[in-house]
Amino acid sequence: MSSIRTLAVVAVFPIILGGCVSGAEYAGKDAGFSTVSTSTRSAMAKNAVWVQNQQQAKALSAQTKALLSREKSLDVDTAVQIALLNNKGLQAAYADLGDSAADAWQTTMLLNPTASVGLKGIGTPELEAFKTIEGALTANILALMTKKRDVALADTRFRQAQLNAAIETLRLAADTRRAWITAVAADENVAQLQRAQAAADAASELAEKLGETGAMAKGSQAREHAFAAELAGEAAKSRLAARLAKEELTRLLGLWGPDMNYRIPNRLPPLPKTIAKRDTVEADALRNRIDLKVARLELEASAQSYGLTEATRYVTDLELTTGLEAERSREDGAKKVDFTGSADIGFAIPIFDSGKARMRKAELAYMRSANRLAEKAVNVRSEARSAYEAYRSSLDIARHYRNNVVPLRSKVEEQSLLTYNGMITNTFELLTDTRETINALVQSVNAKRDFWLAEANLAPAIYGGGSSPGPSETAAAGSGE
């Protein structure tokens, strides 16, 4: 039996050797992650790590705690780094990359041949046990013929998975940066509205006392009380928005338990003195956008798939079967064994299905990928222009509030205080000017927040990982406070 199996394997082994392809580049634990880490580090200057064992998880947990305890308040760059180290959803995306590497590795391996052994003449007394042993080994020749194309297609899909992992990394970094900006701006708004509420409460209390003496009409009293009540509602909404914004940041950071007690600054960074020049923003986006590279690889994969379909249009299954038969017999009282070899090729006859439908589907898949690539190129250029325009305009608007609106309102309040001290104006006029000044400060905070959000959306528009919000979304965000 052993000699029969050996001969059968040797008969088909040259065919197997001819189609072997190395899968060493997919087999390692890195699975192409170093390429992901390098490409994202150049775009965001942060390190991404793929956790694959308990030791790495413990080390990153300790590093996260060290980053949280290093500073009294969490700055935006530290927040992004913690998210990249600690967010479990990102780790799940990296596992998808490992799956793709394993699939590509599997493609480099040949299909296992099918072995079969049969016995004839069982129980024949004169031969003691059996008369004939048949062994066969079947290999898929078509799989060997198309092996190179299969591996090339799998490699393209693997490179797509690498880029998709990089996109997820950049998206998390951009989402974390935006969440940090929103949370800090919400806290700053709470502080401003609390100041306004204190002024409104003072006016309401004064109106009540004046009403008791008959010095103020009930309608005027009601207006002051209503304003104080409405402002209390706005302050409560701002505190809720601040708590929800910090929760969103906490989710992205992947924190829970005692680690959730981190602190963030109570105000946004000041506006930059100079604006970033992006005269070649469209060219930069076309050169660097990772999702555009994914679309190019999709077109390449469609072309490879089209070629593979064309190569197998008529023959969809082609197998080679090699066999060896051993027959025992007795001659002059002595046992004799005769060996007979055989080889068969089986394939489907394309009588009913000539492969035209499969070719049509492959052709349409290629055209679909080509059109999507063209659409992506147009959208990338537009998104880059929109992001830079939002960046420039938001900075101009924020500077306008900082340099013009707030100083003018502060000057009005200062003059109102002087006239009040000189008994020229009354208390309610002073409180009204104070409220208007605080309202201008809130609008200035919102304008500064919109600028930093636009600045955070600029990098994703050039490198990928998230698109900038449209003008209507930006306007809605600005008017929500």
Short mmCIF file of C-alpha atoms in Angstrom, two decimals, residues 42-398:
data_model
loop_
_atom_site.label_atom_id
_atom_site.label_comp_id
_atom_site.label_asym_id
_atom_site.label_seq_id
_atom_site.Cartn_x
_atom_site.Cartn_y
_atom_site.Cartn_z
CA SER A 42 3.64 60.91 7.59
CA ALA A 43 0.11 62.36 7.45
CA MET A 44 -0.59 62.92 11.15
CA ALA A 45 2.79 62.59 12.95
CA LYS A 46 1.35 59.99 15.34
CA ASN A 47 2.09 56.33 15.98
CA ALA A 48 -0.44 53.57 15.37
CA VAL A 49 0.03 50.13 16.93
CA TRP A 50 -1.61 46.80 16.13
CA VAL A 51 -2.17 44.84 19.34
CA GLN A 52 -1.84 41.09 18.74
CA ASN A 53 -1.08 39.63 22.16
CA GLN A 54 -1.67 40.21 25.85
CA GLN A 55 1.80 41.62 26.47
CA GLN A 56 1.30 44.33 23.87
CA ALA A 57 -2.14 45.13 25.31
CA LYS A 58 -0.70 45.59 28.80
CA ALA A 59 2.13 47.76 27.51
CA LEU A 60 -0.26 50.04 25.60
CA SER A 61 -2.59 50.26 28.59
CA ALA A 62 0.31 51.45 30.72
CA GLN A 63 1.33 53.93 28.03
CA THR A 64 -2.24 55.27 27.85
CA LYS A 65 -2.35 55.79 31.63
CA ALA A 66 0.99 57.57 31.46
CA LEU A 67 -0.29 59.93 28.77
CA LEU A 68 -3.44 60.65 30.78
CA SER A 69 -1.51 61.44 33.95
CA ARG A 70 1.27 63.41 32.30
CA GLU A 71 -0.67 66.66 32.08
CA LYS A 72 -3.41 68.30 34.13
CA SER A 73 -5.54 68.80 31.02
CA LEU A 74 -5.58 66.71 27.87
CA ASP A 75 -4.38 68.57 24.78
CA VAL A 76 -5.55 67.65 21.30
CA ASP A 77 -2.37 65.90 20.15
CA THR A 78 -2.25 63.70 23.25
CA ALA A 79 -5.93 62.87 22.77
CA VAL A 80 -5.29 61.72 19.20
CA GLN A 81 -2.36 59.57 20.28
CA ILE A 82 -4.41 57.93 23.06
CA ALA A 83 -7.21 57.15 20.59
CA LEU A 84 -4.77 55.50 18.20
CA LEU A 85 -3.39 53.34 21.00
CA ASN A 86 -6.58 52.54 22.87
CA ASN A 87 -9.56 52.53 20.47
CA LYS A 88 -10.79 48.94 20.08
CA GLY A 89 -12.71 49.65 16.88
CA LEU A 90 -9.43 50.57 15.21
CA GLN A 91 -7.93 47.29 16.41
CA ALA A 92 -10.87 45.48 14.80
CA ALA A 93 -10.09 47.26 11.51
CA TYR A 94 -6.50 46.06 11.77
CA ALA A 95 -7.79 42.51 12.24
CA ASP A 96 -9.51 42.90 8.86
CA LEU A 97 -6.07 43.60 7.41
CA GLY A 98 -4.84 40.35 8.95
CA ASP A 99 -7.76 38.51 7.36
CA SER A 100 -6.84 39.92 3.96
CA ALA A 101 -3.20 38.88 4.43
CA ALA A 102 -4.34 35.37 5.35
CA ASP A 103 -6.55 35.24 2.24
CA ALA A 104 -3.63 36.29 0.06
CA TRP A 105 -1.41 33.73 1.76
CA GLN A 106 -4.03 31.05 1.14
CA THR A 107 -4.12 31.98 -2.55
CA THR A 108 -0.39 31.27 -2.89
CA MET A 109 -1.05 27.70 -1.81
CA LEU A 110 -2.26 25.08 -4.25
CA LEU A 111 -5.52 23.24 -3.83
CA ASN A 112 -4.98 19.97 -2.06
CA PRO A 113 -5.10 17.04 -4.49
CA THR A 114 -7.76 14.39 -3.97
CA ALA A 115 -6.51 10.90 -3.24
CA SER A 116 -8.61 7.74 -3.49
CA VAL A 117 -7.85 4.08 -2.90
CA GLY A 118 -10.04 1.14 -3.85
CA LEU A 119 -9.93 -2.62 -3.29
CA LYS A 120 -11.30 -5.31 -5.58
CA GLY A 121 -11.78 -8.98 -5.00
CA ILE A 122 -12.10 -8.73 -1.23
CA GLY A 123 -12.62 -12.09 0.40
CA THR A 124 -11.27 -14.20 -2.51
CA PRO A 125 -9.93 -17.29 -0.75
CA GLU A 126 -7.11 -18.04 -3.13
CA LEU A 127 -5.64 -14.51 -2.73
CA GLU A 128 -6.26 -14.51 1.02
CA ALA A 129 -7.54 -10.92 1.22
CA PHE A 130 -7.88 -8.97 -2.02
CA LYS A 131 -7.02 -9.24 -5.66
CA THR A 132 -6.61 -5.64 -6.92
CA ILE A 133 -5.62 -2.33 -5.29
CA GLU A 134 -6.47 0.90 -7.16
CA GLY A 135 -5.04 4.31 -6.17
CA ALA A 136 -5.77 7.67 -7.78
CA LEU A 137 -4.62 11.26 -7.22
CA THR A 138 -6.61 14.14 -8.74
CA ALA A 139 -5.26 17.67 -9.27
CA ASN A 140 -7.00 20.75 -10.68
CA ILE A 141 -4.94 21.73 -13.72
CA LEU A 142 -6.95 24.91 -14.34
CA ALA A 143 -6.05 26.18 -10.86
CA LEU A 144 -2.38 25.67 -11.73
CA MET A 145 -2.73 27.42 -15.09
CA THR A 146 -4.37 30.51 -13.55
CA LYS A 147 -2.29 30.53 -10.37
CA LYS A 148 -0.25 33.57 -11.29
CA ARG A 149 -3.34 35.65 -12.04
CA ASP A 150 -5.06 34.49 -8.86
CA VAL A 151 -2.08 35.52 -6.75
CA ALA A 152 -1.85 38.90 -8.50
CA LEU A 153 -5.53 39.58 -7.82
CA ALA A 154 -5.18 38.53 -4.18
CA ASP A 155 -2.15 40.81 -3.80
CA THR A 156 -4.14 43.74 -5.17
CA ARG A 157 -6.92 43.06 -2.68
CA PHE A 158 -4.31 42.88 0.07
CA ARG A 159 -2.89 46.26 -0.88
CA GLN A 160 -6.44 47.63 -0.84
CA ALA A 161 -6.86 46.28 2.69
CA GLN A 162 -3.66 48.05 3.73
CA LEU A 163 -4.97 51.35 2.41
CA ASN A 164 -8.38 50.81 4.03
CA ALA A 165 -6.64 50.24 7.37
CA ALA A 166 -4.75 53.49 6.85
CA ILE A 167 -8.03 55.28 6.08
CA GLU A 168 -9.58 53.98 9.32
CA THR A 169 -6.53 55.22 11.22
CA LEU A 170 -6.74 58.70 9.70
CA ARG A 171 -10.51 58.79 10.23
CA LEU A 172 -10.16 58.03 13.94
CA ALA A 173 -7.48 60.69 14.30
CA ALA A 174 -9.67 63.30 12.55
CA ASP A 175 -12.80 62.32 14.53
CA THR A 176 -10.88 62.56 17.80
CA ARG A 177 -9.48 65.96 16.91
CA ARG A 178 -12.95 67.26 16.03
CA ALA A 179 -14.46 65.77 19.20
CA TRP A 180 -11.78 67.44 21.34
CA ILE A 181 -12.43 70.82 19.70
CA THR A 182 -16.19 70.46 20.16
CA ALA A 183 -15.84 69.44 23.81
CA VAL A 184 -13.49 72.31 24.70
CA ALA A 185 -15.66 74.84 22.86
CA ALA A 186 -18.72 73.54 24.70
CA ASP A 187 -17.00 74.08 28.05
CA GLU A 188 -16.01 77.59 27.02
CA ASN A 189 -19.60 78.34 26.03
CA VAL A 190 -20.82 77.10 29.40
CA ALA A 191 -18.54 79.60 31.15
CA GLN A 192 -19.79 82.49 29.01
CA LEU A 193 -23.45 81.58 29.48
CA GLN A 194 -22.97 81.28 33.21
CA ARG A 195 -21.68 84.84 33.26
CA ALA A 196 -24.70 85.97 31.26
CA GLN A 197 -27.02 84.06 33.58
CA ALA A 198 -25.50 85.78 36.63
CA ALA A 199 -26.21 89.18 35.06
CA ALA A 200 -29.75 88.14 34.12
CA ASP A 201 -30.45 86.84 37.63
CA ALA A 202 -29.26 90.13 39.09
CA ALA A 203 -31.54 92.08 36.76
CA SER A 204 -34.48 89.82 37.59
CA GLU A 205 -33.91 90.23 41.33
CA LEU A 206 -33.60 94.00 41.00
CA ALA A 207 -36.78 94.15 38.91
CA GLU A 208 -38.65 92.26 41.60
CA LYS A 209 -37.50 94.65 44.31
CA LEU A 210 -38.36 97.70 42.21
CA GLY A 211 -41.77 96.20 41.53
CA GLU A 212 -42.39 95.85 45.22
CA THR A 213 -41.80 99.59 45.64
CA GLY A 214 -43.94 100.45 42.63
CA ALA A 215 -40.98 101.89 40.71
CA MET A 216 -41.27 99.33 37.88
CA ALA A 217 -44.29 98.22 35.89
CA LYS A 218 -45.33 94.57 35.94
CA GLY A 219 -44.74 94.21 32.21
CA SER A 220 -41.12 95.32 32.55
CA GLN A 221 -40.68 92.98 35.51
CA ALA A 222 -42.08 90.08 33.48
CA ARG A 223 -39.67 90.77 30.64
CA GLU A 224 -36.67 90.61 32.99
CA HIS A 225 -37.96 87.45 34.65
CA ALA A 226 -38.64 85.82 31.25
CA PHE A 227 -35.16 86.68 29.98
CA ALA A 228 -33.56 85.19 33.11
CA ALA A 229 -35.66 82.03 32.77
CA GLU A 230 -34.83 81.62 29.07
CA LEU A 231 -31.14 82.15 29.74
CA ALA A 232 -31.25 79.53 32.50
CA GLY A 233 -32.65 77.08 29.94
CA GLU A 234 -29.90 77.96 27.45
CA ALA A 235 -27.25 77.50 30.14
CA ALA A 236 -28.70 74.09 31.03
CA LYS A 237 -28.63 73.06 27.37
CA SER A 238 -25.03 74.21 27.07
CA ARG A 239 -24.03 72.12 30.10
CA LEU A 240 -25.76 69.09 28.58
CA ALA A 241 -23.99 69.69 25.26
CA ALA A 242 -20.67 69.89 27.08
CA ARG A 243 -21.27 66.59 28.88
CA LEU A 244 -22.34 64.84 25.67
CA ALA A 245 -19.37 66.25 23.77
CA LYS A 246 -16.97 64.93 26.39
CA GLU A 247 -18.69 61.54 26.26
CA GLU A 248 -18.16 61.44 22.51
CA LEU A 249 -14.48 62.18 23.06
CA THR A 250 -14.31 59.50 25.76
CA ARG A 251 -15.75 56.90 23.36
CA LEU A 252 -13.19 57.71 20.72
CA LEU A 253 -10.41 57.51 23.30
CA GLY A 254 -11.69 54.08 24.33
CA LEU A 255 -11.66 55.02 28.02
CA TRP A 256 -13.81 53.69 30.86
CA GLY A 257 -13.73 53.44 34.63
CA PRO A 258 -11.29 55.68 36.54
CA ASP A 259 -9.62 56.80 33.28
CA MET A 260 -12.79 58.75 32.41
CA ASN A 261 -11.87 61.39 35.01
CA TYR A 262 -9.47 63.13 32.67
CA ARG A 263 -9.70 66.90 32.23
CA ILE A 264 -9.68 69.04 29.11
CA PRO A 265 -8.81 72.75 28.77
CA ASN A 266 -11.55 75.27 29.48
CA ARG A 267 -10.88 77.24 26.32
CA LEU A 268 -9.74 76.70 22.75
CA PRO A 269 -6.24 77.69 21.60
CA PRO A 270 -5.88 81.23 20.25
CA LEU A 271 -6.21 81.82 16.53
CA PRO A 272 -3.01 81.43 14.51
CA LYS A 273 -1.19 84.56 13.44
CA THR A 274 -0.60 83.33 9.89
CA ILE A 275 -2.69 81.23 7.54
CA ALA A 276 -1.38 78.05 5.93
CA LYS A 277 -0.76 78.51 2.22
CA ARG A 278 -2.25 75.76 0.07
CA ASP A 279 -1.88 76.99 -3.48
CA THR A 280 -1.59 73.39 -4.72
CA VAL A 281 -4.31 71.91 -2.53
CA GLU A 282 -5.96 70.04 -5.42
CA ALA A 283 -2.69 68.53 -6.60
CA ASP A 284 -1.79 67.58 -3.03
CA ALA A 285 -5.13 65.83 -2.60
CA LEU A 286 -4.84 63.94 -5.91
CA ARG A 287 -1.36 62.83 -4.95
CA ASN A 288 -2.01 61.88 -1.31
CA ARG A 289 -5.67 60.85 -0.90
CA ILE A 290 -5.63 57.24 0.23
CA ASP A 291 -9.24 56.55 -0.77
CA LEU A 292 -8.34 57.60 -4.32
CA LYS A 293 -5.51 55.05 -4.27
CA VAL A 294 -8.03 52.45 -3.12
CA ALA A 295 -10.24 53.30 -6.11
CA ARG A 296 -7.24 52.92 -8.44
CA LEU A 297 -6.51 49.50 -6.97
CA GLU A 298 -10.16 48.57 -7.41
CA LEU A 299 -9.84 49.37 -11.11
CA GLU A 300 -6.66 47.29 -11.24
CA ALA A 301 -8.40 44.41 -9.49
CA SER A 302 -11.32 44.63 -11.92
CA ALA A 303 -8.91 44.46 -14.83
CA GLN A 304 -7.19 41.42 -13.31
CA SER A 305 -10.53 39.76 -12.65
CA TYR A 306 -11.58 40.50 -16.25
CA GLY A 307 -8.42 38.81 -17.54
CA LEU A 308 -8.98 35.83 -15.28
CA THR A 309 -12.55 35.43 -16.50
CA GLU A 310 -11.37 35.66 -20.10
CA ALA A 311 -8.75 32.96 -19.47
CA THR A 312 -11.39 30.59 -18.08
CA ARG A 313 -14.23 31.59 -20.37
CA TYR A 314 -14.67 28.22 -22.07
CA VAL A 315 -13.13 25.83 -19.56
CA THR A 316 -14.36 26.28 -16.01
CA ASP A 317 -13.07 23.01 -14.56
CA LEU A 318 -10.08 21.04 -15.79
CA GLU A 319 -8.73 18.17 -13.72
CA LEU A 320 -5.94 15.64 -14.17
CA THR A 321 -6.36 12.25 -12.54
CA THR A 322 -3.34 9.97 -12.24
CA GLY A 323 -3.85 6.41 -11.04
CA LEU A 324 -1.93 3.28 -10.27
CA GLU A 325 -3.41 -0.20 -10.15
CA ALA A 326 -1.75 -3.20 -8.50
CA GLU A 327 -3.13 -6.68 -9.24
CA ARG A 328 -2.11 -9.85 -7.45
CA SER A 329 -2.19 -13.28 -9.07
CA ARG A 330 -0.77 -16.77 -8.57
CA GLU A 331 1.38 -18.42 -11.18
CA ASP A 332 2.92 -21.84 -10.60
CA GLY A 333 2.12 -21.52 -6.93
CA ALA A 334 3.94 -18.19 -6.61
CA LYS A 335 2.35 -14.78 -5.98
CA LYS A 336 2.75 -12.18 -8.68
CA VAL A 337 1.96 -8.43 -8.55
CA ASP A 338 1.38 -6.41 -11.75
CA PHE A 339 1.32 -2.57 -11.74
CA THR A 340 -0.67 -0.54 -14.26
CA GLY A 341 -0.63 3.27 -14.47
CA SER A 342 -3.35 5.54 -15.87
CA ALA A 343 -4.03 9.22 -16.46
CA ASP A 344 -7.33 10.96 -17.23
CA ILE A 345 -8.30 14.56 -17.94
CA GLY A 346 -11.81 15.78 -17.22
CA PHE A 347 -13.35 19.12 -18.22
CA ALA A 348 -16.73 20.74 -18.77
CA ILE A 349 -17.92 20.96 -22.39
CA PRO A 350 -19.14 24.52 -23.15
CA ILE A 351 -22.26 23.54 -25.06
CA PHE A 352 -24.86 25.49 -23.11
CA ASP A 353 -22.74 28.08 -21.30
CA SER A 354 -20.11 29.67 -23.53
CA GLY A 355 -19.03 32.13 -20.84
CA LYS A 356 -20.54 35.20 -22.51
CA ALA A 357 -22.57 36.12 -19.44
CA ARG A 358 -19.53 35.90 -17.19
CA MET A 359 -17.51 38.02 -19.62
CA ARG A 360 -20.27 40.62 -19.70
CA LYS A 361 -20.38 40.81 -15.92
CA ALA A 362 -16.59 41.16 -15.75
CA GLU A 363 -16.71 43.93 -18.38
CA LEU A 364 -19.41 45.81 -16.47
CA ALA A 365 -17.45 45.45 -13.22
CA TYR A 366 -14.45 47.02 -14.91
CA MET A 367 -16.50 49.92 -16.30
CA ARG A 368 -18.12 50.43 -12.90
CA SER A 369 -14.70 50.71 -11.26
CA ALA A 370 -13.47 53.08 -13.97
CA ASN A 371 -16.44 55.41 -13.53
CA ARG A 372 -16.14 55.35 -9.76
CA LEU A 373 -12.47 56.24 -10.01
CA ALA A 374 -13.29 59.17 -12.28
CA GLU A 375 -16.03 60.32 -9.90
CA LYS A 376 -13.69 59.98 -6.92
CA ALA A 377 -11.06 62.12 -8.66
CA VAL A 378 -13.61 64.90 -9.29
CA ASN A 379 -14.91 64.71 -5.72
CA VAL A 380 -11.42 64.73 -4.21
CA ARG A 381 -10.53 67.95 -6.02
CA SER A 382 -13.81 69.56 -4.95
CA GLU A 383 -13.48 68.43 -1.33
CA ALA A 384 -9.95 69.82 -1.16
CA ARG A 385 -11.07 73.19 -2.52
CA SER A 386 -14.06 73.30 -0.17
CA ALA A 387 -11.97 72.38 2.87
CA TYR A 388 -9.40 75.06 2.16
CA GLU A 389 -12.06 77.67 1.44
CA ALA A 390 -13.77 76.83 4.73
CA TYR A 391 -10.40 77.06 6.49
CA ARG A 392 -9.60 80.51 5.09
CA SER A 393 -13.09 81.95 5.51
CA SER A 394 -13.54 80.58 9.04
CA LEU A 395 -10.29 82.20 10.10
CA ASP A 396 -11.41 85.55 8.65
CA ILE A 397 -14.76 85.29 10.46
CA ALA A 398 -13.17 84.31 13.77
#
